[in-house]
Short mmCIF file of C-alpha atoms and ligand atoms in Angstrom, two decimals:
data_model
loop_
_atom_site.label_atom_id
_atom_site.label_comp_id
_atom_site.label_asym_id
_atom_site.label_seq_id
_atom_site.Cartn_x
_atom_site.Cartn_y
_atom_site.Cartn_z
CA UNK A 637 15.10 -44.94 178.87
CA UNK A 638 16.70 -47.86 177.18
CA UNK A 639 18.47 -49.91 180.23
CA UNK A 640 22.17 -50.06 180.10
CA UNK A 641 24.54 -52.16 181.75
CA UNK A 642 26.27 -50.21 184.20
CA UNK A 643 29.49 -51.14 186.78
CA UNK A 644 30.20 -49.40 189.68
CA UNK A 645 33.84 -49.69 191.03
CA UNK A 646 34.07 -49.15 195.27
CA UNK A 647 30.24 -50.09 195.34
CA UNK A 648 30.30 -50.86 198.71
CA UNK A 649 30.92 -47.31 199.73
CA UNK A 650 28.87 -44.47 201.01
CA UNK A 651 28.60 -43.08 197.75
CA UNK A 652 28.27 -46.34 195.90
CA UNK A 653 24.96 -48.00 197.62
CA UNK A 654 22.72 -45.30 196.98
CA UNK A 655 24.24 -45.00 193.67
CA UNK A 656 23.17 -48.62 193.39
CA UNK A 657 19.72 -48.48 194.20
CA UNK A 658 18.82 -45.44 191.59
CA UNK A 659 20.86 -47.17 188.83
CA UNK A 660 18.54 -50.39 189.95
CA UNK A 661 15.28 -48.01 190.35
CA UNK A 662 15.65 -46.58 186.75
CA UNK A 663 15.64 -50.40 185.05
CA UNK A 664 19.42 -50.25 184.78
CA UNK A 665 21.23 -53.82 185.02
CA UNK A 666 24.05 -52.89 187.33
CA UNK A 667 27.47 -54.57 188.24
CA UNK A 668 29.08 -53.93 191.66
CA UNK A 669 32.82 -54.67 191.38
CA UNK A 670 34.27 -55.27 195.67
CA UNK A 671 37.88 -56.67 195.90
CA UNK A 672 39.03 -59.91 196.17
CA UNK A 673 38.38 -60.65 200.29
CA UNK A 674 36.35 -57.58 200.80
CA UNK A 675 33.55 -57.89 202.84
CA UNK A 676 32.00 -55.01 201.45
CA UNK A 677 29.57 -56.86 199.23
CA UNK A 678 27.07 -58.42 202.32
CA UNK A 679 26.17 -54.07 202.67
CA UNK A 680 24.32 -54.49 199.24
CA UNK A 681 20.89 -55.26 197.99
CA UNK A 682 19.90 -58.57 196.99
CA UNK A 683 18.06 -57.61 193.51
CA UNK A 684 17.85 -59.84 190.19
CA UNK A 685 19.45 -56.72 188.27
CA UNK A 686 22.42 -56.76 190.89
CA UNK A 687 25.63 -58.97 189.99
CA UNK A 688 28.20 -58.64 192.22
CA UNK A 689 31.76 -59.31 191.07
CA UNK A 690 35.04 -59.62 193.05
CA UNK A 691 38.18 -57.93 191.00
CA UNK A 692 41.29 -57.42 191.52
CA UNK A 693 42.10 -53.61 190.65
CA UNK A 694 45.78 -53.80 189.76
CA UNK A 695 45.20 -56.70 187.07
CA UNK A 696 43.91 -55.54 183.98
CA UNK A 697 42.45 -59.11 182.81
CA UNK A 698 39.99 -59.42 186.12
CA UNK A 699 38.60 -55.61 185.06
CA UNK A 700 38.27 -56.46 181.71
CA UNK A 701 36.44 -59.68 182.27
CA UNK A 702 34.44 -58.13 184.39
CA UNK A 703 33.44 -54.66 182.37
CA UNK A 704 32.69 -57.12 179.52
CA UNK A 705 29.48 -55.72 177.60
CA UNK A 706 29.04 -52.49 179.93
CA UNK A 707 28.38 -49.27 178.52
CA UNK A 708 29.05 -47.27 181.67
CA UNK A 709 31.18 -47.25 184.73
CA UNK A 710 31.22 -45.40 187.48
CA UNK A 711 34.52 -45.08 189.81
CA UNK A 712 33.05 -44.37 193.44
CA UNK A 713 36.77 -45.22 195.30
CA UNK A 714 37.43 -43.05 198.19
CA UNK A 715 39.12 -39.60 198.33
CA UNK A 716 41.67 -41.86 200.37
CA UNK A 717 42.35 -44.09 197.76
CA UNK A 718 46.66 -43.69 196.41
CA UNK A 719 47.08 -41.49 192.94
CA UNK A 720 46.60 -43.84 189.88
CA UNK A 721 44.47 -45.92 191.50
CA UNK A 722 41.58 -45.73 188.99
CA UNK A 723 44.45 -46.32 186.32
CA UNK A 724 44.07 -49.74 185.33
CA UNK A 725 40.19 -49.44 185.58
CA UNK A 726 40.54 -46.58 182.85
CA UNK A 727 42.59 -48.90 180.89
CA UNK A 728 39.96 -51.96 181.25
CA UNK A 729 36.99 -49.68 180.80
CA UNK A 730 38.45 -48.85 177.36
CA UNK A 731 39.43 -52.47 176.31
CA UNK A 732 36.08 -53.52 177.20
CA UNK A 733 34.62 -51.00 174.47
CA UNK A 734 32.78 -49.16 177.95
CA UNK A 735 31.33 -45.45 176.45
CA UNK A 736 31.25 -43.68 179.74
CA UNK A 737 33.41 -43.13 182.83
CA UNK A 738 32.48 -41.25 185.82
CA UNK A 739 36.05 -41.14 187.59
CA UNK A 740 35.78 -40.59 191.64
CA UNK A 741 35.02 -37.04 191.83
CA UNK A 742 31.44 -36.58 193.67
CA UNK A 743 32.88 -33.61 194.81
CA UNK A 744 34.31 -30.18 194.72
CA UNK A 745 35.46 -27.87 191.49
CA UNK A 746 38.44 -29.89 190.53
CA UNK A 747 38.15 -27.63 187.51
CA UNK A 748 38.94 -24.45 189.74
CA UNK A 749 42.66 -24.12 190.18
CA UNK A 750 42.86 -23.63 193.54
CA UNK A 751 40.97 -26.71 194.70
CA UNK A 752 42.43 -29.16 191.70
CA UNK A 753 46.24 -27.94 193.86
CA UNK A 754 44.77 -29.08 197.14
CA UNK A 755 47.06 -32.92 197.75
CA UNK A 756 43.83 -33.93 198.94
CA UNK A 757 42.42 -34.07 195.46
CA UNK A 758 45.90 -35.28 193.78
CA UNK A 759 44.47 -38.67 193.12
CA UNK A 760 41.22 -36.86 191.31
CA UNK A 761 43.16 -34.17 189.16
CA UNK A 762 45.74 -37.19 188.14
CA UNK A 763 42.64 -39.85 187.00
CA UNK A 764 41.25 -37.02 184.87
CA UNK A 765 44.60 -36.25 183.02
CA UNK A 766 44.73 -39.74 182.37
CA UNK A 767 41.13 -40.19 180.90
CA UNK A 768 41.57 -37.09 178.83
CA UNK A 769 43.97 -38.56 177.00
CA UNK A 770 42.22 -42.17 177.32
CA UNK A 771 39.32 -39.75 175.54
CA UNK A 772 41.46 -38.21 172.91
CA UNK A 773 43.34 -41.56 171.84
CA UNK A 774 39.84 -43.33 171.57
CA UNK A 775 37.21 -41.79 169.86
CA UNK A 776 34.09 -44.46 171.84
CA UNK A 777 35.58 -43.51 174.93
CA UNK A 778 34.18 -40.39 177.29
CA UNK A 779 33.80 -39.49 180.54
CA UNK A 780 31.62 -36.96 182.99
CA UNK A 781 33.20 -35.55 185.92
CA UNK A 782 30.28 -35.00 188.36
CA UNK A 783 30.62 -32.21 190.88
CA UNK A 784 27.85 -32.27 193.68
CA UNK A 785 29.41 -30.32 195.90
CA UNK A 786 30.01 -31.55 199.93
CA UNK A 787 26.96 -34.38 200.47
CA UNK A 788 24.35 -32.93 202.24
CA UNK A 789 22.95 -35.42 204.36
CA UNK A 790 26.33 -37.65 204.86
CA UNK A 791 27.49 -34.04 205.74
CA UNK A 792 24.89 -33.21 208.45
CA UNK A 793 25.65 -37.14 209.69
CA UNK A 794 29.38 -37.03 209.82
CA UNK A 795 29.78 -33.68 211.45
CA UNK A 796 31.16 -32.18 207.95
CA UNK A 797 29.87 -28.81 208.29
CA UNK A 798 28.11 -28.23 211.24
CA UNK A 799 27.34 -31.05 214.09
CA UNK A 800 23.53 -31.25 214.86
CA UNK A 801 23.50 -34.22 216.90
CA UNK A 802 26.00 -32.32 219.12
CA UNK A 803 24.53 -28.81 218.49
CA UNK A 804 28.19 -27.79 217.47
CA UNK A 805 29.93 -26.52 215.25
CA UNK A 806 33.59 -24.64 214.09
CA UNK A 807 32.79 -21.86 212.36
CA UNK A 808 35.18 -21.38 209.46
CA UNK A 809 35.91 -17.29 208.18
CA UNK A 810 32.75 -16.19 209.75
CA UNK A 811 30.24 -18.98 208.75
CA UNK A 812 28.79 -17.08 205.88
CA UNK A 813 30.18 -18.49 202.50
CA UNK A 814 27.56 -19.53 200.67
CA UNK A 815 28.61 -23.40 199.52
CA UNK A 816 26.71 -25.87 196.58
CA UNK A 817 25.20 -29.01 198.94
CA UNK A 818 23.49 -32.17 197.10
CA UNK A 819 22.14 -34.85 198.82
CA UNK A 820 23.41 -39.03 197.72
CA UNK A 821 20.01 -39.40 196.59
CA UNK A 822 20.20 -36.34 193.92
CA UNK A 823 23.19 -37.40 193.30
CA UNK A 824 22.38 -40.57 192.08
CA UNK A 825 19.47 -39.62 190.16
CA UNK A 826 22.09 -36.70 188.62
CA UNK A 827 24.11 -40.12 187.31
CA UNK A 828 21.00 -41.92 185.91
CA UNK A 829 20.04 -38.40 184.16
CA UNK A 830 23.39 -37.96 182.62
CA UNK A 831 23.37 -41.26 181.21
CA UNK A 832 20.20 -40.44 179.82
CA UNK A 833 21.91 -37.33 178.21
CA UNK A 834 25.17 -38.82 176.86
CA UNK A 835 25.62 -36.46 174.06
CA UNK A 836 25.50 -33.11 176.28
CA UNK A 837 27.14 -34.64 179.47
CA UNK A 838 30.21 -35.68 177.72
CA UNK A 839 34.10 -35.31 178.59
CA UNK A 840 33.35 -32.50 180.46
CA UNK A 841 32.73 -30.98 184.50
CA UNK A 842 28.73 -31.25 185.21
CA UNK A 843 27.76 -28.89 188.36
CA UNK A 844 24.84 -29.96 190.31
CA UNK A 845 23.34 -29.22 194.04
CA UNK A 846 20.05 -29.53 195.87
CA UNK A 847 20.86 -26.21 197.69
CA UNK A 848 23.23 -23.50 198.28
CA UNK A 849 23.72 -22.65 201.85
CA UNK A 850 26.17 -21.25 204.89
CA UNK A 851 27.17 -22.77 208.35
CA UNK A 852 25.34 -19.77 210.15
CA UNK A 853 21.97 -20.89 207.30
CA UNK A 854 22.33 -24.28 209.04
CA UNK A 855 22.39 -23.55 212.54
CA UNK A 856 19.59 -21.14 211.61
CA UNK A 857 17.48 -23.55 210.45
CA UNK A 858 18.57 -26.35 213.81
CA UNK A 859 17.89 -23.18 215.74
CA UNK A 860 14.66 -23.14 214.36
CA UNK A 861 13.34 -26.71 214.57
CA UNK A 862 14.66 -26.99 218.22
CA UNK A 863 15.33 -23.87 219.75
CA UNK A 864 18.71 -25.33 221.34
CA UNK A 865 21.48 -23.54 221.77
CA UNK A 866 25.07 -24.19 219.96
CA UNK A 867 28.61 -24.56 221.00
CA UNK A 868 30.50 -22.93 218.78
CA UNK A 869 34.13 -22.67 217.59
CA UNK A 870 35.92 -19.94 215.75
CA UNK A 871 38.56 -20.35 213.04
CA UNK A 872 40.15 -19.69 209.56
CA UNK A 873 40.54 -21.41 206.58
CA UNK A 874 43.82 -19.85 206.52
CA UNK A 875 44.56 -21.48 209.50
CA UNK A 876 43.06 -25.02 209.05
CA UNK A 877 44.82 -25.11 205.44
CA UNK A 878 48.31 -23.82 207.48
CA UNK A 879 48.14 -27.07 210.05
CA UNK A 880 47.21 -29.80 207.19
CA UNK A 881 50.19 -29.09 205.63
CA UNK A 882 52.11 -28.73 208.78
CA UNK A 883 50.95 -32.00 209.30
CA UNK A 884 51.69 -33.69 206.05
CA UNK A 885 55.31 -32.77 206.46
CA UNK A 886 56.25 -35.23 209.15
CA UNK A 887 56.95 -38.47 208.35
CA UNK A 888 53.28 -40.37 209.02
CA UNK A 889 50.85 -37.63 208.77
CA UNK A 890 47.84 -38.37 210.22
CA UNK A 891 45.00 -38.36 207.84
CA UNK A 892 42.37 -36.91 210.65
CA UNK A 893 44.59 -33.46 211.42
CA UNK A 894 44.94 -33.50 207.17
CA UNK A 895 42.57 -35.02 205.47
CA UNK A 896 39.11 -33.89 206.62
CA UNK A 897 40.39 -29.79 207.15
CA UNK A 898 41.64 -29.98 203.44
CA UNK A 899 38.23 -31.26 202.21
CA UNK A 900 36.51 -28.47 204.24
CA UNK A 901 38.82 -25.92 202.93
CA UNK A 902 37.34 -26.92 199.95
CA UNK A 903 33.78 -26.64 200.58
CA UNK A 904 34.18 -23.52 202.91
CA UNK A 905 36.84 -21.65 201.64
CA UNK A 906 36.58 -18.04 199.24
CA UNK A 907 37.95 -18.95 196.00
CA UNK A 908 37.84 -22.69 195.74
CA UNK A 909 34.75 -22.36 193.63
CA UNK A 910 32.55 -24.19 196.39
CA UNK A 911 29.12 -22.31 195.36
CA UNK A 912 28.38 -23.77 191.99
CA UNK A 913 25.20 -21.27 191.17
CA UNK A 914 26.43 -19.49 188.26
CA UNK A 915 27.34 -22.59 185.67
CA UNK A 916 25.09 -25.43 187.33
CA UNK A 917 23.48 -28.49 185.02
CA UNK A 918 20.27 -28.79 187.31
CA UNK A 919 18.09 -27.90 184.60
CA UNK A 920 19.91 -30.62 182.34
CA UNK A 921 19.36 -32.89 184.33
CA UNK A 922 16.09 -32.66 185.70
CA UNK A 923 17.17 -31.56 189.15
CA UNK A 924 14.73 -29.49 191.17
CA UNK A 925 16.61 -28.44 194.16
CA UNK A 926 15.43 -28.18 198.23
CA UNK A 927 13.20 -25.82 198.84
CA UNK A 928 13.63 -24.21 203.10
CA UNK A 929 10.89 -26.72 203.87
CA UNK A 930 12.57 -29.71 202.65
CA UNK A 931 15.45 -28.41 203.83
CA UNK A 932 14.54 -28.10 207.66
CA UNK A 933 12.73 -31.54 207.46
CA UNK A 934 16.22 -33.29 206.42
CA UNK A 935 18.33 -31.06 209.07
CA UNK A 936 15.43 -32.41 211.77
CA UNK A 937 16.55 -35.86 210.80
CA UNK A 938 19.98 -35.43 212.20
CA UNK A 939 19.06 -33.25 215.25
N1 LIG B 1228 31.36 -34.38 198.42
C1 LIG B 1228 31.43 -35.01 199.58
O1 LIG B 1228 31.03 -34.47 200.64
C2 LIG B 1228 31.95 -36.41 199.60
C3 LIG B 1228 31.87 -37.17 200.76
C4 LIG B 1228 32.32 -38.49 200.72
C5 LIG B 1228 32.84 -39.00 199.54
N2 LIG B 1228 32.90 -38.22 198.43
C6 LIG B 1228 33.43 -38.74 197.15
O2 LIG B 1228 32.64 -39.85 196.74
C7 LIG B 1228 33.44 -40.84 196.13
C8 LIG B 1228 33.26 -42.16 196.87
O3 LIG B 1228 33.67 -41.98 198.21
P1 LIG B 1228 33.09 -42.90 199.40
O4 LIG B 1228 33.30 -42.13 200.65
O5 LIG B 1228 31.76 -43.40 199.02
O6 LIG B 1228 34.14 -44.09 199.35
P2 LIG B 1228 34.47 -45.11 200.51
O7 LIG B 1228 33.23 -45.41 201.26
O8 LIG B 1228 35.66 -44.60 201.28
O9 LIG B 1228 35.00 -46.35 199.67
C9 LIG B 1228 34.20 -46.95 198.69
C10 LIG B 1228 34.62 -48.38 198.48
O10 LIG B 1228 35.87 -48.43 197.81
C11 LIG B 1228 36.48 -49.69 198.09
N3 LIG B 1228 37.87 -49.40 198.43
C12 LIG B 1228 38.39 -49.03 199.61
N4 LIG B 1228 39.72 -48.83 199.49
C13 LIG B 1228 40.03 -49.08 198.20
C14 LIG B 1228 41.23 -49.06 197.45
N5 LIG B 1228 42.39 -48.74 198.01
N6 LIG B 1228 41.15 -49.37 196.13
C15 LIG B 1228 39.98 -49.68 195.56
N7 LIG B 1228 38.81 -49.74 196.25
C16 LIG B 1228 38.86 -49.43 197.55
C17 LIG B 1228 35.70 -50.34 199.21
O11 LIG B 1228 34.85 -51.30 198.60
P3 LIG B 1228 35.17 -52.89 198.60
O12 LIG B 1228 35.75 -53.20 199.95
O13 LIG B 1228 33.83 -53.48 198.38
O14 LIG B 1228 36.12 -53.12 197.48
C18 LIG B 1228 34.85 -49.20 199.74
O15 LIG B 1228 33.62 -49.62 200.27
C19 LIG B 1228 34.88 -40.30 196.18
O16 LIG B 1228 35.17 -39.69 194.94
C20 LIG B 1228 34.85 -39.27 197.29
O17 LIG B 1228 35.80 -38.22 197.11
C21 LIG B 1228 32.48 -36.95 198.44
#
């Protein structure tokens, strides 16, 4: 594959440093952009292909000084991050003559209605708008919106679906919605592979995951490794969905009674489009998927 130069914007991130590595791995030369004071940049490698460059994201000369010669960016900003935010990074990628922008999805179906209407995801659905018509007013320009569905292992770690360290869990609806999962390594490789396939990847959705599985499939497979028992919860989506936005009506909603059930909602919700199976890109883009084995030996990582 002929090595690109490739930035990645919020590199210091949980989605960024693996993202990092593969870029690195596959020969690319790759740029991590931290803000100005950020501390961010001592969690990175130390590789001759790395460059690390402090920006300011709100000035549109520091981007474009620093995008200078790239053909790709990649926006890896968390979900957190204020609408517009990737804005002026659009902007620079385009003055800079860049051919490809991932914005910060790594997520969900922000194609599906219902999700794209969660306020979680307002930031997402508004940095797309704005690169569509980035796209249409600038004929070098294009983007790939990749959706990996929830992370997989960063998942299992952070509690996101089920809580193996803990043996716990709160079973949303049942536990038995069947959700698209994808690891940060697969994802990574997924970005190296689609800049590999510029043509067919281009200003569109691409739909990947390593597996499809439930809550209950989880615990299963815990159940299986360990033979502990689990604590478990009961509850709706309905219900989670009803108290985020009972929270986000007071005054200073706090992001940890909002934020978190809204991207859950997402993944474990009917009719957000959370099981990706029937349009994926896997076979695009090389990606093989978990097999049960593979998939019990990451869940005994986290037990
Ligand atoms: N599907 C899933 O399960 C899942 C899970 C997590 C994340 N994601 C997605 O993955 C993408 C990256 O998320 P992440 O969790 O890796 O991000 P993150 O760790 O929250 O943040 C990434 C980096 O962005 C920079 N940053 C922080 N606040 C910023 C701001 N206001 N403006 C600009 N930069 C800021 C920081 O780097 P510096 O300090 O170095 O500047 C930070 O290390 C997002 O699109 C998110 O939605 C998906």
């Amino acid at each position: 594959m002929t090595s690109m130069k490739v930035a990645i914007a919020g590199a210091t991130g949980a989605a960024g440093i693996p993202m990092i590595q593969e870029l690195l791995a596959a020969g690319h030369l790759v740029t991590a952009l931290t803000r100005v004071g950020s501390s961010g940049a001592s969690k990175l490698p130390s590789h001759p292909n790395l460059s690390i460059v402090a920006v300011d994201y709100e000035s549109i000369s520091s981007l474009t000084n620093a995008l200078e010669g790239h053909q790709a960016v990649v926006a890896c900003f968390g979900v957190a991050t204020p609408i517009g935010s990737q804005d002026v990074l659009i902007d620079a990628s385009v003055v800079a003559g860049v051919s490809r922008f991932f914005p910060a999805e790594f997520g969900t179906d922000t194609d599906n209605s219902r999700c794209a209407n969660l306020p979680v995801f307002a930031n997402k659905v508004h940095a797309l708008e704005y690169l569509k018509k980035k796209v249409q007013a600038n004929p070098g320009f294009s983007y790939t919106a990749l959706c990996p569905g929830a992370f997989l292992d960063w998942g299992l770690k952070h509690a996101f679906f089920v809580d193996p360290k803990t043996h716990s869990a709160t079973i949303y609806d049942g536990g038995n919605l069947p959700f698209s999962t994808t690891t940060l390594t697969t994802i990574s490789k997924a970005v190296v592979s689609i800049l590999a396939h510029l043509e067919e990847t281009q200003n569109r959705h691409l739909y990947i995951h390593d597996a499809v599985v439930t809550q209950n499939q989880l615990i299963a497979i815990a159940k299986k490794i360990d033979g502990k028992d689990w604590d478990l919860a009961h509850t709706t989506t309905s219900s989670a969905e009803a108290s985020a936005y009972e929270e986000l009506e007071k005054e200073k909603p706090d992001p940890m009674k909002f934020l978190f059930p809204l991207l859950q909602v997402s993944v474990l919700a009917e009719g957000y489009g959370g099981d990706f199976s029937a349009h994926l890109d896997n076979k695009l883009l090389g990606i093989e998927g978990m097999d049960d084995a593979e998939l019990a030996s990451l869940m005994a990582r986290y037990l």
